[in-house]
mmCIF file of C-alpha atoms and ligand atoms in Angstrom:
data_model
loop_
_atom_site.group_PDB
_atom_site.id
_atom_site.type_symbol
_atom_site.label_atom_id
_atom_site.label_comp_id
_atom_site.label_asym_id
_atom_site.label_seq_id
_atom_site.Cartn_x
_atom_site.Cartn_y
_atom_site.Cartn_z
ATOM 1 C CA UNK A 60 19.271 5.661 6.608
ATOM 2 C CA UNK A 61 16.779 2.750 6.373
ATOM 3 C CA UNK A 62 13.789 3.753 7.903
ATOM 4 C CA UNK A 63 11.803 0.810 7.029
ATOM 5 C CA UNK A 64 14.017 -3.119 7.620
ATOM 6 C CA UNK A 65 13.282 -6.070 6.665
ATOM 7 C CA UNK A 66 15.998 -8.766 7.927
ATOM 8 C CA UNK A 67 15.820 -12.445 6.440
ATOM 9 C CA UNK A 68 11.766 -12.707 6.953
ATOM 10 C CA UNK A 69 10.000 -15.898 5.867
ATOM 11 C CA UNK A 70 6.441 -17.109 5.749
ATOM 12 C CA UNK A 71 4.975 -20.203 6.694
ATOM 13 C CA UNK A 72 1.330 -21.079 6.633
ATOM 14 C CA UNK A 73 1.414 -25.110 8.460
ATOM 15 C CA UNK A 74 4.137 -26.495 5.908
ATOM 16 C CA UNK A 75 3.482 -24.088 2.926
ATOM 17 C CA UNK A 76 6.206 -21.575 2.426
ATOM 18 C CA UNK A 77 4.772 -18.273 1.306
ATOM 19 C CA UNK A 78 7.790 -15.780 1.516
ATOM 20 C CA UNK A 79 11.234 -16.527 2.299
ATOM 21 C CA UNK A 80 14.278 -14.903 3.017
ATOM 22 C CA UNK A 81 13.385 -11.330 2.142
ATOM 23 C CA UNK A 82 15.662 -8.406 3.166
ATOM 24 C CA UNK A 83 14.934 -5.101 2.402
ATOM 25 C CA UNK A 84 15.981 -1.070 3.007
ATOM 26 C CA UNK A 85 13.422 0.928 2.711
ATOM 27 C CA UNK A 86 14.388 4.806 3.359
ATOM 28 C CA UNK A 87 11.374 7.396 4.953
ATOM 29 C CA UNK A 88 9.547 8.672 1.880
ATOM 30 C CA UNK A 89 10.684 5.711 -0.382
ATOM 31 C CA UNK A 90 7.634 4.396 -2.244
ATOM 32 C CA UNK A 91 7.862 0.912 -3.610
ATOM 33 C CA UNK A 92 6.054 -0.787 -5.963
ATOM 34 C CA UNK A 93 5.730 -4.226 -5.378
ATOM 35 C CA UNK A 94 4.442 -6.813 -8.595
ATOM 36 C CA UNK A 95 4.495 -10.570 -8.774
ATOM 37 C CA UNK A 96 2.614 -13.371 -10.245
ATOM 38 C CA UNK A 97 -0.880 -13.821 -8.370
ATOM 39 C CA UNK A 98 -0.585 -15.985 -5.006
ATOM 40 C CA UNK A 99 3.068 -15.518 -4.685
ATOM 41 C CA UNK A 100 2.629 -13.675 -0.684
ATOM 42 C CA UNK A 101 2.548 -10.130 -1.990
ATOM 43 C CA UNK A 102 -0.889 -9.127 0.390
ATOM 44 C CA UNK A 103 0.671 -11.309 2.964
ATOM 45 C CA UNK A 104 3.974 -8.877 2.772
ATOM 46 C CA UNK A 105 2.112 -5.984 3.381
ATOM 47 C CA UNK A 106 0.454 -7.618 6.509
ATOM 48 C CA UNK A 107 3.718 -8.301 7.811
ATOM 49 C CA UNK A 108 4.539 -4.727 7.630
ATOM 50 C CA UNK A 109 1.036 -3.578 9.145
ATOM 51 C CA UNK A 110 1.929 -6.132 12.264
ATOM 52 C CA UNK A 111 -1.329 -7.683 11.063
ATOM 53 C CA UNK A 112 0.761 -11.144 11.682
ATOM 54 C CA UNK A 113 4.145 -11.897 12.525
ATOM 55 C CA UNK A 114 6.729 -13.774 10.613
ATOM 56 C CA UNK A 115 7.662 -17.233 11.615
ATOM 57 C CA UNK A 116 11.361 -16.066 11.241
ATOM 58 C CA UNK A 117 12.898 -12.791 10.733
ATOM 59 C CA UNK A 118 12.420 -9.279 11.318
ATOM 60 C CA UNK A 119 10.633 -5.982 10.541
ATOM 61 C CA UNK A 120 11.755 -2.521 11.647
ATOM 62 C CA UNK A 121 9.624 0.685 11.324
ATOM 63 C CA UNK A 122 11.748 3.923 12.715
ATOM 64 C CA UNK A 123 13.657 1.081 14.467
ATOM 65 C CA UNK A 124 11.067 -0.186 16.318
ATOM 66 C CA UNK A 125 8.646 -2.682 15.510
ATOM 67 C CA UNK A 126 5.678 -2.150 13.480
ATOM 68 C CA UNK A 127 2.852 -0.579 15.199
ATOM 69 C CA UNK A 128 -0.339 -3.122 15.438
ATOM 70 C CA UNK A 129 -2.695 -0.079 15.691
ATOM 71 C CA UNK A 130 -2.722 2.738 13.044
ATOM 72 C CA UNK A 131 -1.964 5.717 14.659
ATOM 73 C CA UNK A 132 0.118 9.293 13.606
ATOM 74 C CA UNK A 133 3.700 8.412 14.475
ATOM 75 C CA UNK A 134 4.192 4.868 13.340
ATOM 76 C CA UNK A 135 0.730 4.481 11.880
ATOM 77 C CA UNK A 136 -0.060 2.406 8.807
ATOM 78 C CA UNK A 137 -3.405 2.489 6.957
ATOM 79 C CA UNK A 138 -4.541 -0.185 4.229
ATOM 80 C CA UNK A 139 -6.358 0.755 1.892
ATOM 81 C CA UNK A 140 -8.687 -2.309 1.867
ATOM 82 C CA UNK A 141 -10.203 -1.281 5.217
ATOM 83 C CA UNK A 142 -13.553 -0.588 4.250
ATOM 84 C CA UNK A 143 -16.053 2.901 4.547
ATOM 85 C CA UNK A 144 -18.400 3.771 7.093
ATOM 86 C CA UNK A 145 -21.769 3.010 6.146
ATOM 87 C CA UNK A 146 -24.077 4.646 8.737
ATOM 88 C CA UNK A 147 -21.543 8.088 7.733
ATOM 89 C CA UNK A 148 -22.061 10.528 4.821
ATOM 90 C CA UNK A 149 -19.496 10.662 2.047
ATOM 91 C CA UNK A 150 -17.987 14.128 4.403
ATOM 92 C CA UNK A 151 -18.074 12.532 7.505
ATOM 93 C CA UNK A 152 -16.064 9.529 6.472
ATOM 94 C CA UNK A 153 -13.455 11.335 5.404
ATOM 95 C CA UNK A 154 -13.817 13.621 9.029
ATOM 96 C CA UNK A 155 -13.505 10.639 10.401
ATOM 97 C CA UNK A 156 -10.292 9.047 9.352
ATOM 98 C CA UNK A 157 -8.684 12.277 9.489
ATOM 99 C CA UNK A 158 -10.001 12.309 13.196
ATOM 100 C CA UNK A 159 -8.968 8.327 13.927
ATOM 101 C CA UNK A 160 -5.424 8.956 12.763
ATOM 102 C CA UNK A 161 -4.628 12.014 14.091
ATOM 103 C CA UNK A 162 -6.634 13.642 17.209
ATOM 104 C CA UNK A 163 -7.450 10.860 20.259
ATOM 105 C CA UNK A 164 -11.278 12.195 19.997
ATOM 106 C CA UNK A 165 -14.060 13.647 17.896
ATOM 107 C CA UNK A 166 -14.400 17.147 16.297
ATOM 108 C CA UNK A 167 -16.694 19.195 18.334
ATOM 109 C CA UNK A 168 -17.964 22.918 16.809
ATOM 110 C CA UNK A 169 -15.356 25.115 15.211
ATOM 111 C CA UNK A 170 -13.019 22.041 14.596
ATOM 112 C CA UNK A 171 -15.560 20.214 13.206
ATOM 113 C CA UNK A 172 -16.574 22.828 10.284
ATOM 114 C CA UNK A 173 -12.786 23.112 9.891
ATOM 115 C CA UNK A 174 -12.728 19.633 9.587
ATOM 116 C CA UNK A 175 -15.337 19.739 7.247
ATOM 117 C CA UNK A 176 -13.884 21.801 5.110
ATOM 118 C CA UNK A 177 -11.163 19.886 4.879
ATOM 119 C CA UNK A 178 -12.974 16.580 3.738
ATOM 120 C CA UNK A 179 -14.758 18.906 1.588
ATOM 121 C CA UNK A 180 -11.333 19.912 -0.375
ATOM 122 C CA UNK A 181 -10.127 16.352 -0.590
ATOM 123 C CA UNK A 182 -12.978 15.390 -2.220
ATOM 124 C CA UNK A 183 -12.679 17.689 -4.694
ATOM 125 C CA UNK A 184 -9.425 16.616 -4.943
ATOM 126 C CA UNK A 185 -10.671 12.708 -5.784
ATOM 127 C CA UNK A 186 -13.736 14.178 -7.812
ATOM 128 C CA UNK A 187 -16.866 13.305 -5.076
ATOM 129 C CA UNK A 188 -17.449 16.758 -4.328
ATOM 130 C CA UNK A 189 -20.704 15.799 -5.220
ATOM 131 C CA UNK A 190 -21.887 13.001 -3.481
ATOM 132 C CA UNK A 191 -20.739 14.798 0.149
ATOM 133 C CA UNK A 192 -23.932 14.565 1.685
ATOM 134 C CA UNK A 193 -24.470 11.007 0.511
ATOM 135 C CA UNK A 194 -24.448 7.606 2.309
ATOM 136 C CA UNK A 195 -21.797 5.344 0.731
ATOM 137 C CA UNK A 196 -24.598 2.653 0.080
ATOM 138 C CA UNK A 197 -25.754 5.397 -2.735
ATOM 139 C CA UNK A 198 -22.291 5.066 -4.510
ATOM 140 C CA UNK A 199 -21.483 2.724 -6.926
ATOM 141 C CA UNK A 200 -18.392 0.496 -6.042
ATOM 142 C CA UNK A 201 -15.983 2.245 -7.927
ATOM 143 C CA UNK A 202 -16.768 5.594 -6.299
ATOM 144 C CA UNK A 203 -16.782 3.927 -3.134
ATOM 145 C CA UNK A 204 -13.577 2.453 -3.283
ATOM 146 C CA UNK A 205 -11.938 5.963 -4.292
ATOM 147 C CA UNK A 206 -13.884 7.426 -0.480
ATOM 148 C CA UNK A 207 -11.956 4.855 0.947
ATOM 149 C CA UNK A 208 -8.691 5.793 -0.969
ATOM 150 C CA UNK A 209 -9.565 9.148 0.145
ATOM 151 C CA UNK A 210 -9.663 7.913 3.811
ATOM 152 C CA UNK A 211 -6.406 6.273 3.707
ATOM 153 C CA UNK A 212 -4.714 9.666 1.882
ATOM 154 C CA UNK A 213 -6.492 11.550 4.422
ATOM 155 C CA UNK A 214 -5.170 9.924 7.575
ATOM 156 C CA UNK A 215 -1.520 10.683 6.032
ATOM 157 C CA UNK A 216 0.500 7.972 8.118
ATOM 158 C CA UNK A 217 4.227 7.822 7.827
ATOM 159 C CA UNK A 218 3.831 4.726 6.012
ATOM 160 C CA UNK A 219 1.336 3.811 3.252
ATOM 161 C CA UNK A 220 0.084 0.452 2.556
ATOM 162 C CA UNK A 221 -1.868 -0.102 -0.773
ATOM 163 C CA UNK A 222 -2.853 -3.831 -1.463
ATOM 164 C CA UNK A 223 -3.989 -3.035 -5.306
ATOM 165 C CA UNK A 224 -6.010 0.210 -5.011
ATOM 166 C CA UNK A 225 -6.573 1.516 -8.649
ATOM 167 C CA UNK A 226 -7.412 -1.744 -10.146
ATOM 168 C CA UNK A 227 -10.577 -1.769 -10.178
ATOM 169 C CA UNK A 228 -10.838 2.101 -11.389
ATOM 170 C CA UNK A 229 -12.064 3.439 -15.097
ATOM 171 C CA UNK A 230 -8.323 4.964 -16.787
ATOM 172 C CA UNK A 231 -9.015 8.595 -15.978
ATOM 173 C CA UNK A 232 -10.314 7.880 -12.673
ATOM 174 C CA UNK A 233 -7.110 6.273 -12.130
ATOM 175 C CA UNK A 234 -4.916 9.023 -13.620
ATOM 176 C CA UNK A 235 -6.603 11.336 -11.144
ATOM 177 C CA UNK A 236 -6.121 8.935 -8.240
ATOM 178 C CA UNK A 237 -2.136 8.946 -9.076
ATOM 179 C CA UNK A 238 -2.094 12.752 -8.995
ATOM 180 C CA UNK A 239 -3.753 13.096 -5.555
ATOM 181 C CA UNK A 240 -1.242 10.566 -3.987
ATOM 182 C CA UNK A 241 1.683 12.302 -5.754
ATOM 183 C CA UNK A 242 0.333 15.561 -4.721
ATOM 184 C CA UNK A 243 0.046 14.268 -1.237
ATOM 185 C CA UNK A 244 3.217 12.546 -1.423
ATOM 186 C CA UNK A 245 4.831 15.996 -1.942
ATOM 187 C CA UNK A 246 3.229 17.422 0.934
ATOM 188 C CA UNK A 247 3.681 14.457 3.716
ATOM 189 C CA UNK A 248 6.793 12.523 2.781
ATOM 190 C CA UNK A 249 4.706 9.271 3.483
ATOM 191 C CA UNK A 250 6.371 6.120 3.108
ATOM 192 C CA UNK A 251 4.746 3.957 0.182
ATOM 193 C CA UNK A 252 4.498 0.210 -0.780
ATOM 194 C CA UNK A 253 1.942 -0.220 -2.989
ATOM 195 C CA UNK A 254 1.455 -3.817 -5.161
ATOM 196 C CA UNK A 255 -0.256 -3.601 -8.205
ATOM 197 C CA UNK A 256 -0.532 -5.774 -10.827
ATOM 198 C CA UNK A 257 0.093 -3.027 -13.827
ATOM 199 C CA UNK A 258 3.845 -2.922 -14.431
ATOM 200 C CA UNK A 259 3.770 0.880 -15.753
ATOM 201 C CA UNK A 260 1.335 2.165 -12.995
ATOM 202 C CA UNK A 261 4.441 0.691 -10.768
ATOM 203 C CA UNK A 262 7.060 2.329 -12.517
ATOM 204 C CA UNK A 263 4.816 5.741 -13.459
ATOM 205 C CA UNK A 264 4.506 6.189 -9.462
ATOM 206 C CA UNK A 265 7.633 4.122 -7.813
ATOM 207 C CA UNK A 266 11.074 4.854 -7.282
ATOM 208 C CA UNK A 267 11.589 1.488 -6.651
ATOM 209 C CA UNK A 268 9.895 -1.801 -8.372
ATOM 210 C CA UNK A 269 10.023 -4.603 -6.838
ATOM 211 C CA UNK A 270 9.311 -8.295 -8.252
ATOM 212 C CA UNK A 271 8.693 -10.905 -6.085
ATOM 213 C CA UNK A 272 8.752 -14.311 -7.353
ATOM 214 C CA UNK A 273 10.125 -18.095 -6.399
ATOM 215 C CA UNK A 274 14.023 -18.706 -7.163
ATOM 216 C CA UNK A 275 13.509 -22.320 -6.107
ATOM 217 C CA UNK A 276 11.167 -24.806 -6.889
ATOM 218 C CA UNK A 277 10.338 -28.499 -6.434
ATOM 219 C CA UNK A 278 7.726 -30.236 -9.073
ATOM 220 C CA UNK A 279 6.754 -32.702 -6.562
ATOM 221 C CA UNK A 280 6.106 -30.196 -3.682
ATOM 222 C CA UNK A 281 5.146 -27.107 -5.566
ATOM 223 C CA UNK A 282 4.560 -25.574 -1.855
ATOM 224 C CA UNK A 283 7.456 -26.438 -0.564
ATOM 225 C CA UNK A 284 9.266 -23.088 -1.326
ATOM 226 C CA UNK A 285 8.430 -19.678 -0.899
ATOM 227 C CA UNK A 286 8.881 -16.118 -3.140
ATOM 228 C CA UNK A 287 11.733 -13.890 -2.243
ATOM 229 C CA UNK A 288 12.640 -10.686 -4.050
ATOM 230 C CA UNK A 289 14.509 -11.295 -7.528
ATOM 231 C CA UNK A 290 14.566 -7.885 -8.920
ATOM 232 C CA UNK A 291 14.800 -4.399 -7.239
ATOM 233 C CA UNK A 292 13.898 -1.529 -9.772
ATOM 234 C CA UNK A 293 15.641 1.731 -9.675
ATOM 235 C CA UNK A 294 12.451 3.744 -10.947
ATOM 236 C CA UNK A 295 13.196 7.155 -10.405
ATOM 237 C CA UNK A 296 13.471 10.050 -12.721
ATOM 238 C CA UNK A 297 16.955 9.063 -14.371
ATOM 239 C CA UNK A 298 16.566 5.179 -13.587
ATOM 240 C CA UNK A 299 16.056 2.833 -16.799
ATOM 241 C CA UNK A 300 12.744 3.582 -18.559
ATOM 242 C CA UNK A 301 9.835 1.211 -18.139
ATOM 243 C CA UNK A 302 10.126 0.013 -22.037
ATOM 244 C CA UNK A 303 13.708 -0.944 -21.662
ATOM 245 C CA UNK A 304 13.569 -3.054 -18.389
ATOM 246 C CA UNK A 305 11.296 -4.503 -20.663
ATOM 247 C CA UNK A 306 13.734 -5.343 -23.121
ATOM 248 C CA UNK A 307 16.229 -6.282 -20.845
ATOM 249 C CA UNK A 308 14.356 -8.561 -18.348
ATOM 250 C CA UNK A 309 12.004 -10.393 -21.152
ATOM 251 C CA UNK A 310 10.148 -12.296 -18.729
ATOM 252 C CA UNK A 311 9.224 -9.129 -16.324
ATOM 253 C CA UNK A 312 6.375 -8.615 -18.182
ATOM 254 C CA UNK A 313 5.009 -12.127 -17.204
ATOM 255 C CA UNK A 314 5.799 -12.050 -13.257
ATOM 256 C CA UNK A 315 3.521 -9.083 -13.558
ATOM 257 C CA UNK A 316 0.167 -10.238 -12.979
HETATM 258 N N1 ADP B 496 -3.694 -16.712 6.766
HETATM 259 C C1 ADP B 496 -3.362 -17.603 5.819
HETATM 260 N N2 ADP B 496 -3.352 -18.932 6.083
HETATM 261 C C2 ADP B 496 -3.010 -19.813 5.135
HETATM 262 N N3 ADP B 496 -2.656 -19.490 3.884
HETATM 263 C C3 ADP B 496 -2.650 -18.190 3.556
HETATM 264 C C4 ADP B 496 -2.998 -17.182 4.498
HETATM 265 N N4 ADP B 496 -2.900 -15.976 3.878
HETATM 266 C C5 ADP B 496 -2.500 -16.232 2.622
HETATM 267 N N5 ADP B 496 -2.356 -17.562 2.428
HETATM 268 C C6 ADP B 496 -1.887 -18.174 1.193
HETATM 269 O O1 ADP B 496 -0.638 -17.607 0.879
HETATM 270 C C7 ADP B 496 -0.491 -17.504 -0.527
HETATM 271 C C8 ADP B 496 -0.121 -16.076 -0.864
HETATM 272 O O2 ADP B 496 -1.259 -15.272 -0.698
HETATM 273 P P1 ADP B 496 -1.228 -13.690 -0.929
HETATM 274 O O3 ADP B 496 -0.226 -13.081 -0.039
HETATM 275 O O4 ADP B 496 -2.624 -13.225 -0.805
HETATM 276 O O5 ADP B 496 -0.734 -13.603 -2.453
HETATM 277 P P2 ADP B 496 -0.787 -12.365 -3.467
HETATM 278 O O6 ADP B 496 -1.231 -11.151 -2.723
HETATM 279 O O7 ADP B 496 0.603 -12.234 -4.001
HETATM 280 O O8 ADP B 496 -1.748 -12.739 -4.552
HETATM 281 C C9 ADP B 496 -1.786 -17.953 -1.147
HETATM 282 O O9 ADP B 496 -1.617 -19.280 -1.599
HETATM 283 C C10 ADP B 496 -2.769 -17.900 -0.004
HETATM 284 O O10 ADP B 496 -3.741 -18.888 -0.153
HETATM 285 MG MG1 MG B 497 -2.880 -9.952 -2.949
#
């Protein structure tokens, strides 16, 4: 059952094709990692499936309706680039995107030490335990960009949408950032498309990788045609390993990035 649809969707900025064609199945609790060469409409995908913009032509089913424009709990989406709350401790951001996402209000009294408590757990879970009582100006950007991580994880929507969220991360902050989103993963059944631009960290966390690229192209109008999907990655346990899509699709390694 295809939860999330994509039906012949292109992308025109004025007369520059971004993304064309592009048909996809996406079943609930799918997550898909998307890669491609830098400017080929990846971020702009991910907007078409937030509702952020609408394609010129085409369509986009979520739950076979269309894509929500606000974030919400049933057909709710949540981008990670969205960023923290500055006049909000470390906690309270956390309270709060559980609160936006899920509950129409504010935590008042006992909900609001339960909530607490909660934000307190996740981020022990994504290792700021101890900067809870801190403003996010007080973080460096790396620890600020996992609180917003944490924010996006926290809100759990039914789908996902992470526009490059690790990149900027040190390697074991990283590794522990893919742990809490498997973990959560587990527990939610969330619906994931996350682009990155490191091939294994796609494969490692995918069960689908997808590379989006150009299949036609005119040297005197380099704009003139947009990306499309050319490769769609079985990555789950049992699918080809990482090293030998490698060496069967040489120039993988390239579109990546
Ligand atoms: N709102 C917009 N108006 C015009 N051009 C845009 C807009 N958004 C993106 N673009 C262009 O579309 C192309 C693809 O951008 P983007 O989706 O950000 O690529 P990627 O995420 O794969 O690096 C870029 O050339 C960018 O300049
Ligand atoms: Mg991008």
């Amino acid at each position: 059952m295809s939860f999330v649809t994509v039906r012949d969707v292109w992308q025109r900025y004025g007369d520059r094709s971004i993304i064309e064609r592009v048909n996809l199945d996406v079943a609930e609790g799918e997550f898909v990692s998307i890669v491609g060469a830098s400017g080929c409409g990846k971020s702009t995908f991910l907007r078409l499936l937030l509702a952020d913009e609408r394609p010129t032509r085409g369509e986009i089913r979520i739950d076979g309706g269309e894509p929500a424009r606000e974030p919400g709990r049933e057909r709710g989406v949540v981008f990670q680039r969205y960023s923290v709350f500055r006049h909000m401790t470390v906690r309270d951001n956390i309270v709060a995107a559980e609160s936006f996402a899920r509950f129409p209000g504010r935590f008042f009294g006992p909900a609001l030490r339960a909530a607490r408590a909660r934000a307190d757990d996740t981020l022990a879970r994504i290792g700021l335990a101890h900067v809870a009582g801190q403003y996010p100006a007080t973080l460096s950007g790396g620890m600020q960009q996992r609180l917003a991580i944490g924010q996006a994880l926290t809100a759990r929507p039914r789908v996902l949408l992470l526009d490059e969220p690790f990149g900027a991360l040190d390697t074991g902050t990283r590794l522990a950032m893919h742990d809490f989103l498997t973990e959560l993963r587990a527990e939610t059944n969330m619906t994931v498309f996350m682009v990155t631009h490191d091939l294994e960290e796609g494969f490692k966390l995918g069960d689908r990788v997808l590379v989006f690229d150009k299949v036609r192209w005119d040297p005197h109008s380099p704009e003139a045609f947009g990306a499309t999907i050319t490769y769609d990655f079985d990555a789950r346990d049992g699918g080809i390993p990482f090293q030998r899509q490698l060496e069967r699709y040489p120039g993988l390694a390239a579109q990546a990035g």
